[in-house]
Amino acid sequence: MPESDLELLKEQENVETLSVVGKSVPRIDGPEKVRGEARYCSDFGMPGMLHAKLLRSCYAHARIKRIDVSRAERLPGVRAIVTPDDVPDMRLGMHLRDHQVLPRDKIVRCIGQAVVAVAADTLIIAEDALEKIRVDYEELPAVFDPEEAMKKDPVTIIHPELPTFICGDPHFKKRLEPEMPNVCYHVKMRSGDTEKAFAQADLVIENRYSTPRIHHCQMETHRTFAWIADDGTICIRTSSQSKGPAVRQLADLFGVSPGKVRIICPYVGGGFGGKVGSFTFLEPLAVLLAKKSGKPVSLVLTREEQFIDTPHRVGVITYVKDAVAKDGTLLGRQLKIILDCGITASMATLIVRACTYGTTSIYRIPNLKIDSYGVYTNLPRTDAYRGFGVPEVTWAIEQQMDMLADKLNIDPVEFRRKNLLEEGEMDASGQRVHSIGVSECLDKVTRWIGWGSRPVRDGSWVKAKGVAIGNKFTVAGWSSGAIVKVYSDGFIEVRHGTEEMGQGVNTVMAQIAAEEFGTSVDNVRVIHGDSAYCPYDFGAVSSRCTYHVGNAVRQACHEIKRQIFQMASKRLGVEPDHVRLKDKQILVTGWPDRTIPLSDLFNREGLPITGGELVATTSFTGTYVPEDPETGQSPRSKAYYAYGAHAVEIAVNVETGEIKVLRIAGAFDLGYPINPKMAEAQIEGGFGQGIGNSVFEEIVIEDGVVLNPNFGDYKIPKMTSVPSNTDSQPFLVSAPHQEGPFGAKGLGEAVLVPVAPAIGNALYRGLGIRVMDLPMTRMKVFQALREKGMV
């Protein structure tokens, strides 16, 4: 980005002068959603549309010896069948291209992996066709435990050709471990001398923690619709979080120009990271069936298919060893993190790196050593999940912090305060700390929860309080584009390329544009979701939309304002610096009698524009400096961090092990909030999802079979699982970021990070027990009580 543009973005207005930004304006998509008129992917249909189903592997690891589709082909109503031989010989992936649309190498690697796709006139016919397809397999050894899989002599090597895969990391081959062939990515972080720190420490604590695979549980399952336009353009309507990368990789897959791939993402019915890489396995199959049949094709997954074939959150094992001085100063930390990536690591390789960031940029750790491993297993694929690996490692770190404080007889809140990084310090990854409001977040939640009170016994229930803090980075270096158009009457149109999946990005962009042009939100129209008409965007991931898309929109607004001010200066005979714009009027500073309507500029003869519109197209990427592959050090590999804290009061039943969250508070630093109410809603959503992740949710897998692939057996929180409005409190903390639009940062993922350890710490403070492996189910709590001799 040019230096002049960066300086422009760094200019921070006095927030008291803002009229739209910082205000809780109603969501612009609210009315149509309340009326049930908002259109999602399945609300669109096409004449003659076929319905697709997928035949899936019944083996965890096997060689395909033969596929016979002859009986299915003869079934009336079957219009197309796609087998591995019909798929282009190319691997796809968001970061690591390790996924085949169908197994062209004739190896299936998990139960539920798609083997054959069928399109028919009806779903019933398509399902009948699957039953008529015969696949002969030769079963191969399988491995399901990542610690077993990462051994030097595993029972099977899942991707022998791993070193030949394409990866977005130029240091990819340095990240491999030839002696551990199932390790698909190894990230190192090194700072200081940990061995010396452990030798000098007054106290060393070492523990093992784990978090299970869980599912995103989007209300809208994965679905896609594909057709071929008359001019040969591949058209896809899909429920996705990342159509930008999808356009490019699908163009490569089918050997066409990116201009011949059109992806339309209407409103998305929930993502949470699980719809980031669907173009690697869903959209290509719909396109192949559409090309083969010559008709539009609908491919909609059932809830059970969601659980067995769409990405899970990675399972994570975290070993932590901490060194501390007797005065409470952290001296060193060492972590070994093992991520179960399943059969593909398309984006999981990025999580291998990202999970380390939660450890580096909140506490002052002079000596740090991290080894993070992504490991292939014969389990379903994994991908992004809200928090991107940070909540999983924070589950370990924040319990360690309480344990250290307890051993040192220091209040855990004060122990955290003593070790918090401060503005301007260098963190353990080599990046200077900026826009850190975590101390104030900690103040707010501990004050609200009434920190310091002792646990209370009431019959079989024990009440206790816990606290935890955390952060969530946003990746640097991924681009967002924006197109802003101003019509002759002052009406504004904003086009962006990211996805609206409930987070409110369209409202935020409308507020930014309205603020820049001194108008109201109802004078702004936002267009999104269609790659044919909107600019490139990496996607609605990594809590990046407000910062990246917002900066792109703001740059485009600045460019149009520059044009307007130049035009007005000629008309009014003043310097451009003296011209302002408000309520569709051109104002001159100090000359109130020189005000003219904006529309006059579009109709004045001799000016560059004579009736019409002004348009600006921009792109924002931000500064990114790659990390050193041996040390993980970089002065700018993260765009920013959002920081936060949770405090909870729980009740634990000592007879059943049940945990109830009675009260919860969350405080988060999001720079300067563009829309406070929407930000508070994000925190409240994090309460519910965080409680579910903490005490209920787990994908149960036995010998590669998902045993709970439905909402009857996979437990998610109910409304009654979350404290009421009077017993829950979101707080916003302002720590403006110098490069954020109006000082703003993203928030969506950070709100989940500290929930689980806060509950875990409350459990210990109440009963003196710890559950090291999430979720904290009744069974696990009861077992811990029994081991302690309490039942």
Short mmCIF file of C-alpha atoms in Angstrom, two decimals, residues 266-697:
data_model
loop_
_atom_site.label_atom_id
_atom_site.label_comp_id
_atom_site.label_asym_id
_atom_site.label_seq_id
_atom_site.Cartn_x
_atom_site.Cartn_y
_atom_site.Cartn_z
CA PRO A 266 -26.26 -15.10 -0.91
CA TYR A 267 -26.78 -14.85 2.83
CA VAL A 268 -24.97 -17.72 4.56
CA GLY A 269 -26.88 -19.53 7.29
CA GLY A 270 -23.94 -19.89 9.66
CA GLY A 271 -20.30 -20.63 9.00
CA PHE A 272 -18.00 -20.47 12.06
CA GLY A 273 -15.11 -21.50 9.78
CA GLY A 274 -16.67 -24.73 8.54
CA LYS A 275 -17.59 -23.32 5.12
CA VAL A 276 -14.17 -21.92 4.28
CA GLY A 277 -12.88 -24.72 2.07
CA SER A 278 -16.05 -26.27 0.65
CA PHE A 279 -14.75 -25.62 -2.87
CA THR A 280 -12.31 -28.50 -2.36
CA PHE A 281 -15.01 -31.16 -2.10
CA LEU A 282 -18.54 -29.87 -2.78
CA GLU A 283 -18.67 -27.27 -5.55
CA PRO A 284 -16.44 -29.24 -7.97
CA LEU A 285 -18.74 -32.28 -7.81
CA ALA A 286 -21.82 -30.18 -8.58
CA VAL A 287 -19.98 -28.61 -11.54
CA LEU A 288 -18.82 -31.98 -12.88
CA LEU A 289 -22.38 -33.31 -12.72
CA ALA A 290 -23.75 -30.17 -14.39
CA LYS A 291 -21.18 -30.39 -17.18
CA LYS A 292 -21.88 -34.07 -17.75
CA SER A 293 -25.69 -33.80 -17.63
CA GLY A 294 -26.05 -30.41 -19.33
CA LYS A 295 -28.50 -29.38 -16.59
CA PRO A 296 -28.34 -27.39 -13.35
CA VAL A 297 -27.51 -29.55 -10.33
CA SER A 298 -28.35 -29.18 -6.65
CA LEU A 299 -26.11 -30.84 -4.06
CA VAL A 300 -27.41 -30.44 -0.50
CA LEU A 301 -25.92 -32.36 2.42
CA THR A 302 -28.04 -33.90 5.14
CA ARG A 303 -27.31 -33.25 8.80
CA GLU A 304 -25.68 -36.68 9.09
CA GLU A 305 -23.46 -35.93 6.09
CA GLN A 306 -22.48 -32.68 7.78
CA PHE A 307 -21.05 -34.64 10.68
CA ILE A 308 -19.24 -37.31 8.69
CA ASP A 309 -17.92 -35.42 5.66
CA THR A 310 -17.74 -31.68 6.27
CA PRO A 311 -14.76 -30.39 8.24
CA HIS A 312 -14.52 -30.82 11.99
CA ARG A 313 -12.67 -28.57 14.37
CA VAL A 314 -9.23 -30.11 14.83
CA GLY A 315 -8.66 -32.21 17.90
CA VAL A 316 -5.72 -30.78 19.85
CA ILE A 317 -3.37 -32.23 22.47
CA THR A 318 -1.29 -29.64 24.32
CA TYR A 319 1.67 -30.36 26.58
CA VAL A 320 2.66 -27.30 28.65
CA LYS A 321 5.66 -26.80 30.89
CA ASP A 322 5.97 -23.52 32.81
CA ALA A 323 8.79 -21.94 34.79
CA VAL A 324 8.07 -19.18 37.31
CA ALA A 325 9.91 -17.23 40.01
CA LYS A 326 8.55 -17.18 43.55
CA ASP A 327 7.48 -13.53 43.14
CA GLY A 328 5.13 -14.60 40.33
CA THR A 329 7.25 -13.62 37.33
CA LEU A 330 6.90 -15.95 34.37
CA LEU A 331 10.37 -17.08 33.33
CA GLY A 332 9.71 -19.54 30.55
CA ARG A 333 7.16 -21.70 28.78
CA GLN A 334 7.48 -24.75 26.59
CA LEU A 335 4.67 -26.27 24.54
CA LYS A 336 4.25 -29.31 22.37
CA ILE A 337 1.00 -29.06 20.42
CA ILE A 338 -0.39 -31.93 18.36
CA LEU A 339 -3.26 -31.31 15.95
CA ASP A 340 -5.33 -34.14 14.49
CA CYS A 341 -5.86 -32.90 10.92
CA GLY A 342 -7.69 -35.98 9.63
CA ILE A 343 -7.26 -37.01 6.01
CA THR A 344 -6.62 -33.52 4.65
CA ALA A 345 -5.04 -30.40 6.10
CA SER A 346 -6.19 -27.86 3.51
CA MET A 347 -6.39 -25.06 6.06
CA ALA A 348 -5.44 -27.02 9.15
CA THR A 349 -1.78 -26.32 8.35
CA LEU A 350 -2.51 -22.65 9.04
CA ILE A 351 -4.12 -23.65 12.35
CA VAL A 352 -0.88 -25.47 13.27
CA ARG A 353 0.78 -22.06 13.08
CA ALA A 354 -2.11 -19.97 14.35
CA CYS A 355 -2.61 -21.87 17.59
CA THR A 356 0.84 -20.72 18.71
CA TYR A 357 -0.17 -17.05 18.50
CA GLY A 358 -2.46 -17.31 21.51
CA THR A 359 0.59 -18.01 23.65
CA THR A 360 2.88 -15.25 22.42
CA SER A 361 1.02 -11.97 22.59
CA ILE A 362 -0.72 -11.62 25.91
CA TYR A 363 1.88 -12.48 28.56
CA ARG A 364 5.48 -11.36 28.93
CA ILE A 365 7.42 -14.59 28.36
CA PRO A 366 11.17 -13.99 27.99
CA ASN A 367 11.90 -17.62 27.15
CA LEU A 368 9.53 -19.56 24.91
CA LYS A 369 9.79 -22.78 22.94
CA ILE A 370 6.90 -24.16 20.91
CA ASP A 371 6.70 -27.15 18.60
CA SER A 372 3.32 -27.44 16.90
CA TYR A 373 2.59 -30.46 14.71
CA GLY A 374 -0.18 -31.10 12.21
CA VAL A 375 -0.74 -34.83 11.82
CA TYR A 376 -2.69 -36.85 9.28
CA THR A 377 -5.05 -39.55 10.61
CA ASN A 378 -7.73 -41.73 9.02
CA LEU A 379 -10.48 -39.50 10.38
CA PRO A 380 -12.68 -36.95 8.57
CA ARG A 381 -11.15 -33.74 7.27
CA THR A 382 -10.67 -30.71 9.53
CA ASP A 383 -10.72 -27.00 8.86
CA ALA A 384 -11.13 -23.63 10.50
CA TYR A 385 -13.38 -23.23 13.53
CA ARG A 386 -14.14 -20.01 15.37
CA GLY A 387 -10.88 -19.12 17.10
CA PHE A 388 -8.62 -20.97 14.64
CA GLY A 389 -6.74 -23.07 17.18
CA VAL A 390 -6.36 -20.36 19.80
CA PRO A 391 -9.20 -21.49 22.15
CA GLU A 392 -7.78 -25.01 22.20
CA VAL A 393 -4.35 -23.88 23.41
CA THR A 394 -5.80 -21.18 25.68
CA TRP A 395 -7.71 -23.97 27.44
CA ALA A 396 -4.30 -25.23 28.55
CA ILE A 397 -2.52 -21.93 29.15
CA GLU A 398 -5.18 -20.31 31.30
CA GLN A 399 -5.52 -23.33 33.56
CA GLN A 400 -1.77 -23.37 33.95
CA MET A 401 -1.91 -19.74 35.04
CA ASP A 402 -4.37 -20.58 37.82
CA MET A 403 -2.30 -23.58 38.90
CA LEU A 404 0.86 -21.50 39.11
CA ALA A 405 -0.92 -18.80 41.09
CA ASP A 406 -2.33 -21.41 43.48
CA LYS A 407 1.09 -22.98 44.09
CA LEU A 408 2.59 -19.53 44.73
CA ASN A 409 -0.35 -18.46 46.93
CA ILE A 410 -1.00 -15.45 44.68
CA ASP A 411 -4.45 -14.31 43.59
CA PRO A 412 -4.86 -15.59 39.98
CA VAL A 413 -6.09 -12.21 38.74
CA GLU A 414 -3.09 -10.40 40.22
CA PHE A 415 -0.76 -13.09 38.88
CA ARG A 416 -2.08 -12.42 35.40
CA ARG A 417 -1.77 -8.66 35.79
CA LYS A 418 1.85 -8.96 36.82
CA ASN A 419 2.73 -10.77 33.60
CA LEU A 420 0.59 -8.93 31.05
CA LEU A 421 2.29 -7.34 28.08
CA GLU A 422 1.91 -3.59 27.75
CA GLU A 423 1.63 -1.20 24.81
CA GLY A 424 4.89 -0.96 22.88
CA GLU A 425 6.56 -4.06 24.30
CA MET A 426 7.94 -6.77 22.03
CA ASP A 427 6.08 -10.06 22.28
CA ALA A 428 7.66 -13.50 22.12
CA SER A 429 7.10 -13.76 18.37
CA GLY A 430 9.02 -10.56 17.62
CA GLN A 431 6.01 -8.29 16.98
CA ARG A 432 5.54 -5.04 18.86
CA VAL A 433 2.36 -4.87 20.95
CA HIS A 434 -0.19 -2.29 19.89
CA SER A 435 -3.83 -1.70 20.80
CA ILE A 436 -3.98 -3.91 23.88
CA GLY A 437 -6.89 -3.37 26.24
CA VAL A 438 -6.80 -6.67 28.12
CA SER A 439 -6.08 -5.13 31.53
CA GLU A 440 -9.26 -3.07 31.38
CA CYS A 441 -11.15 -6.14 30.17
CA LEU A 442 -9.97 -8.02 33.25
CA ASP A 443 -11.03 -5.11 35.47
CA LYS A 444 -14.54 -5.04 34.09
CA VAL A 445 -15.37 -8.73 34.35
CA THR A 446 -13.86 -9.26 37.82
CA ARG A 447 -15.69 -6.22 39.17
CA TRP A 448 -19.00 -7.41 37.70
CA ILE A 449 -18.69 -11.01 38.89
CA GLY A 450 -17.69 -9.94 42.42
CA TRP A 451 -14.24 -11.50 42.36
CA GLY A 452 -12.76 -12.58 45.68
CA SER A 453 -15.75 -14.28 47.28
CA ARG A 454 -15.36 -17.84 48.49
CA PRO A 455 -17.21 -20.88 47.09
CA VAL A 456 -20.64 -21.53 48.61
CA ARG A 457 -22.22 -24.95 49.35
CA ASP A 458 -26.00 -25.23 48.96
CA GLY A 459 -27.12 -28.83 49.41
CA SER A 460 -25.62 -30.91 46.63
CA TRP A 461 -24.60 -27.81 44.67
CA VAL A 462 -21.36 -25.86 45.06
CA LYS A 463 -21.10 -22.34 43.60
CA ALA A 464 -17.74 -20.90 42.58
CA LYS A 465 -16.20 -18.28 40.30
CA GLY A 466 -13.49 -18.45 37.69
CA VAL A 467 -11.70 -16.11 35.31
CA ALA A 468 -9.60 -16.41 32.17
CA ILE A 469 -8.20 -14.09 29.51
CA GLY A 470 -7.24 -14.59 25.90
CA ASN A 471 -6.67 -13.06 22.52
CA LYS A 472 -7.35 -13.78 18.88
CA PHE A 473 -5.08 -12.58 16.10
CA THR A 474 -6.15 -11.55 12.62
CA VAL A 475 -3.87 -12.69 9.86
CA ALA A 476 -1.95 -10.10 7.86
CA GLY A 477 -1.43 -10.20 4.13
CA TRP A 478 -4.79 -11.35 2.74
CA SER A 479 -6.47 -8.91 0.36
CA SER A 480 -9.90 -7.31 0.28
CA GLY A 481 -11.29 -5.16 -2.50
CA ALA A 482 -14.02 -2.54 -2.58
CA ILE A 483 -15.91 -0.56 -5.20
CA VAL A 484 -17.67 2.61 -4.17
CA LYS A 485 -19.97 4.54 -6.48
CA VAL A 486 -21.54 7.95 -5.86
CA TYR A 487 -24.52 8.82 -8.03
CA SER A 488 -25.32 12.34 -9.19
CA ASP A 489 -27.90 12.82 -6.41
CA GLY A 490 -25.43 11.74 -3.71
CA PHE A 491 -26.73 8.18 -3.29
CA ILE A 492 -23.88 5.77 -2.46
CA GLU A 493 -23.32 2.18 -3.53
CA VAL A 494 -20.71 -0.05 -1.88
CA ARG A 495 -19.62 -3.36 -3.36
CA HIS A 496 -17.38 -5.77 -1.50
CA GLY A 497 -16.38 -9.37 -2.01
CA THR A 498 -16.72 -10.95 1.41
CA GLU A 499 -19.63 -13.00 2.74
CA GLU A 500 -22.48 -11.91 5.00
CA MET A 501 -23.17 -14.85 7.30
CA GLY A 502 -24.81 -13.06 10.18
CA GLN A 503 -21.82 -11.11 11.50
CA GLY A 504 -23.17 -7.80 10.19
CA VAL A 505 -20.43 -6.91 7.71
CA ASN A 506 -22.87 -5.17 5.34
CA THR A 507 -24.07 -2.86 8.10
CA VAL A 508 -20.50 -2.03 9.13
CA MET A 509 -19.54 -1.15 5.54
CA ALA A 510 -22.65 1.01 5.18
CA GLN A 511 -21.71 2.86 8.38
CA ILE A 512 -18.14 3.47 7.20
CA ALA A 513 -19.30 4.83 3.85
CA ALA A 514 -22.02 6.95 5.44
CA GLU A 515 -19.52 8.44 7.88
CA GLU A 516 -17.05 9.26 5.13
CA PHE A 517 -19.66 11.09 3.04
CA GLY A 518 -21.44 12.76 5.94
CA THR A 519 -24.74 11.06 5.25
CA SER A 520 -27.00 8.42 6.81
CA VAL A 521 -26.97 4.65 6.42
CA ASP A 522 -30.27 4.67 4.52
CA ASN A 523 -28.49 6.63 1.78
CA VAL A 524 -26.11 3.69 1.21
CA ARG A 525 -26.73 0.45 -0.67
CA VAL A 526 -24.39 -2.50 -0.08
CA ILE A 527 -23.95 -5.19 -2.74
CA HIS A 528 -22.10 -8.38 -1.93
CA GLY A 529 -21.93 -12.04 -2.74
CA ASP A 530 -21.40 -12.26 -6.51
CA SER A 531 -17.91 -12.63 -7.95
CA ALA A 532 -19.11 -11.35 -11.33
CA TYR A 533 -19.97 -7.94 -9.88
CA CYS A 534 -17.94 -7.65 -6.68
CA PRO A 535 -14.17 -7.38 -6.19
CA TYR A 536 -11.90 -10.11 -4.87
CA ASP A 537 -11.87 -10.90 -1.18
CA PHE A 538 -10.09 -13.71 0.62
CA GLY A 539 -13.17 -14.48 2.66
CA ALA A 540 -15.09 -14.06 5.89
CA VAL A 541 -12.39 -15.67 8.01
CA SER A 542 -9.96 -14.72 10.78
CA SER A 543 -12.19 -11.89 12.09
CA ARG A 544 -10.80 -9.80 9.23
CA CYS A 545 -13.83 -8.20 7.58
CA THR A 546 -14.13 -4.99 9.61
CA TYR A 547 -10.41 -4.25 9.35
CA HIS A 548 -9.59 -5.38 5.81
CA VAL A 549 -12.84 -4.74 3.97
CA GLY A 550 -13.42 -1.62 6.05
CA ASN A 551 -10.05 -0.19 5.08
CA ALA A 552 -10.70 -1.00 1.41
CA VAL A 553 -14.08 0.73 1.53
CA ARG A 554 -12.59 3.71 3.30
CA GLN A 555 -9.80 4.04 0.74
CA ALA A 556 -12.35 4.01 -2.07
CA CYS A 557 -14.39 6.69 -0.29
CA HIS A 558 -11.26 8.80 0.11
CA GLU A 559 -10.53 8.54 -3.61
CA ILE A 560 -14.03 9.66 -4.58
CA LYS A 561 -13.93 12.49 -2.07
CA ARG A 562 -10.61 13.60 -3.57
CA GLN A 563 -12.27 13.77 -6.99
CA ILE A 564 -15.26 15.63 -5.59
CA PHE A 565 -13.10 18.14 -3.74
CA GLN A 566 -11.00 18.76 -6.84
CA MET A 567 -14.13 19.40 -8.91
CA ALA A 568 -15.67 21.60 -6.23
CA SER A 569 -12.49 23.64 -5.79
CA LYS A 570 -12.63 24.67 -9.46
CA ARG A 571 -16.28 25.59 -9.17
CA LEU A 572 -15.95 27.52 -5.92
CA GLY A 573 -12.49 29.02 -6.40
CA VAL A 574 -10.96 27.59 -3.23
CA GLU A 575 -8.27 25.07 -2.43
CA PRO A 576 -9.44 21.41 -2.23
CA ASP A 577 -8.29 21.26 1.41
CA HIS A 578 -11.02 23.74 2.34
CA VAL A 579 -13.87 21.67 0.88
CA ARG A 580 -16.06 19.33 2.96
CA LEU A 581 -19.04 17.12 2.21
CA LYS A 582 -22.10 16.65 4.42
CA ASP A 583 -25.73 15.69 3.75
CA LYS A 584 -25.16 15.80 -0.02
CA GLN A 585 -23.94 19.38 0.26
CA ILE A 586 -20.54 20.85 -0.66
CA LEU A 587 -19.31 23.06 2.19
CA VAL A 588 -16.37 25.44 2.36
CA THR A 589 -14.66 25.84 5.70
CA GLY A 590 -15.20 29.39 6.95
CA TRP A 591 -17.51 30.33 4.06
CA PRO A 592 -21.07 29.17 4.88
CA ASP A 593 -22.51 31.22 1.99
CA ARG A 594 -20.59 29.17 -0.58
CA THR A 595 -22.52 25.93 0.02
CA ILE A 596 -23.79 24.17 -3.12
CA PRO A 597 -25.60 20.84 -3.68
CA LEU A 598 -23.39 17.90 -4.61
CA SER A 599 -25.62 17.31 -7.64
CA ASP A 600 -24.44 20.62 -9.15
CA LEU A 601 -21.01 19.10 -9.74
CA PHE A 602 -22.47 16.48 -12.04
CA ASN A 603 -24.32 18.95 -14.25
CA ARG A 604 -21.88 21.80 -14.69
CA GLU A 605 -20.53 22.10 -18.23
CA GLY A 606 -16.78 21.94 -18.59
CA LEU A 607 -16.24 19.69 -15.57
CA PRO A 608 -14.93 16.13 -15.95
CA ILE A 609 -18.29 14.57 -15.08
CA THR A 610 -21.53 15.72 -16.71
CA GLY A 611 -24.42 13.86 -15.17
CA GLY A 612 -23.65 10.29 -14.07
CA GLU A 613 -21.51 8.95 -11.29
CA LEU A 614 -18.10 8.71 -9.69
CA VAL A 615 -16.53 5.30 -9.11
CA ALA A 616 -13.43 4.19 -7.22
CA THR A 617 -12.00 0.68 -6.96
CA THR A 618 -9.42 -0.13 -4.31
CA SER A 619 -7.76 -3.05 -2.58
CA PHE A 620 -6.35 -3.32 0.93
CA THR A 621 -3.83 -5.91 2.05
CA GLY A 622 -1.75 -4.43 4.84
CA THR A 623 1.81 -5.19 5.82
CA TYR A 624 2.92 -8.80 6.15
CA VAL A 625 6.40 -10.06 6.95
CA PRO A 626 6.86 -13.86 6.73
CA GLU A 627 8.04 -15.65 9.84
CA ASP A 628 11.45 -17.21 10.12
CA PRO A 629 10.78 -20.97 9.70
CA GLU A 630 13.26 -21.89 12.44
CA THR A 631 12.26 -19.36 15.11
CA GLY A 632 8.78 -18.17 14.18
CA GLN A 633 9.96 -14.59 14.58
CA SER A 634 8.43 -11.78 12.50
CA PRO A 635 7.89 -8.06 13.08
CA ARG A 636 4.47 -8.23 11.38
CA SER A 637 2.82 -11.59 10.68
CA LYS A 638 -0.42 -10.62 12.45
CA ALA A 639 -2.47 -7.58 11.47
CA TYR A 640 -3.64 -7.10 15.07
CA TYR A 641 -5.00 -8.88 18.13
CA ALA A 642 -8.36 -8.57 19.81
CA TYR A 643 -8.09 -9.15 23.56
CA GLY A 644 -10.65 -10.17 26.12
CA ALA A 645 -11.59 -11.70 29.45
CA HIS A 646 -14.38 -13.89 30.79
CA ALA A 647 -15.55 -14.32 34.35
CA VAL A 648 -18.10 -16.94 35.32
CA GLU A 649 -20.00 -18.18 38.31
CA ILE A 650 -20.92 -21.84 38.08
CA ALA A 651 -22.81 -24.36 40.16
CA VAL A 652 -21.56 -27.96 40.30
CA ASN A 653 -23.68 -30.85 41.54
CA VAL A 654 -21.42 -33.08 43.61
CA GLU A 655 -23.82 -36.01 43.26
CA THR A 656 -24.14 -36.00 39.45
CA GLY A 657 -21.19 -33.97 38.16
CA GLU A 658 -23.46 -31.53 36.32
CA ILE A 659 -22.10 -28.01 35.68
CA LYS A 660 -24.45 -25.06 35.31
CA VAL A 661 -23.18 -21.63 34.32
CA LEU A 662 -25.15 -19.23 36.51
CA ARG A 663 -23.57 -15.91 35.57
CA ILE A 664 -21.10 -14.86 32.89
CA ALA A 665 -19.40 -11.64 31.82
CA GLY A 666 -17.21 -10.99 28.81
CA ALA A 667 -15.19 -7.86 28.09
CA PHE A 668 -13.37 -7.38 24.79
CA ASP A 669 -11.08 -4.84 23.23
CA LEU A 670 -12.07 -4.38 19.58
CA GLY A 671 -10.24 -1.13 18.90
CA TYR A 672 -13.07 1.35 18.42
CA PRO A 673 -16.48 -0.30 17.92
CA ILE A 674 -18.16 0.64 14.63
CA ASN A 675 -21.54 -0.66 15.90
CA PRO A 676 -21.58 -1.26 19.67
CA LYS A 677 -24.82 -3.28 19.81
CA MET A 678 -23.66 -5.67 17.10
CA ALA A 679 -20.36 -6.08 18.95
CA GLU A 680 -22.20 -6.86 22.19
CA ALA A 681 -24.29 -9.42 20.31
CA GLN A 682 -21.08 -11.14 19.20
CA ILE A 683 -19.98 -11.42 22.83
CA GLU A 684 -23.38 -12.81 23.83
CA GLY A 685 -23.17 -15.36 21.02
CA GLY A 686 -19.77 -16.36 22.34
CA PHE A 687 -21.33 -17.08 25.73
CA GLY A 688 -23.62 -19.75 24.25
CA GLN A 689 -21.11 -21.31 21.88
CA GLY A 690 -18.40 -21.23 24.53
CA ILE A 691 -20.57 -22.97 27.11
CA GLY A 692 -21.46 -25.62 24.53
CA ASN A 693 -17.81 -26.21 23.64
CA SER A 694 -16.93 -26.41 27.34
CA VAL A 695 -19.46 -28.82 28.83
CA PHE A 696 -21.39 -30.52 26.01
CA GLU A 697 -19.83 -30.81 22.59
#
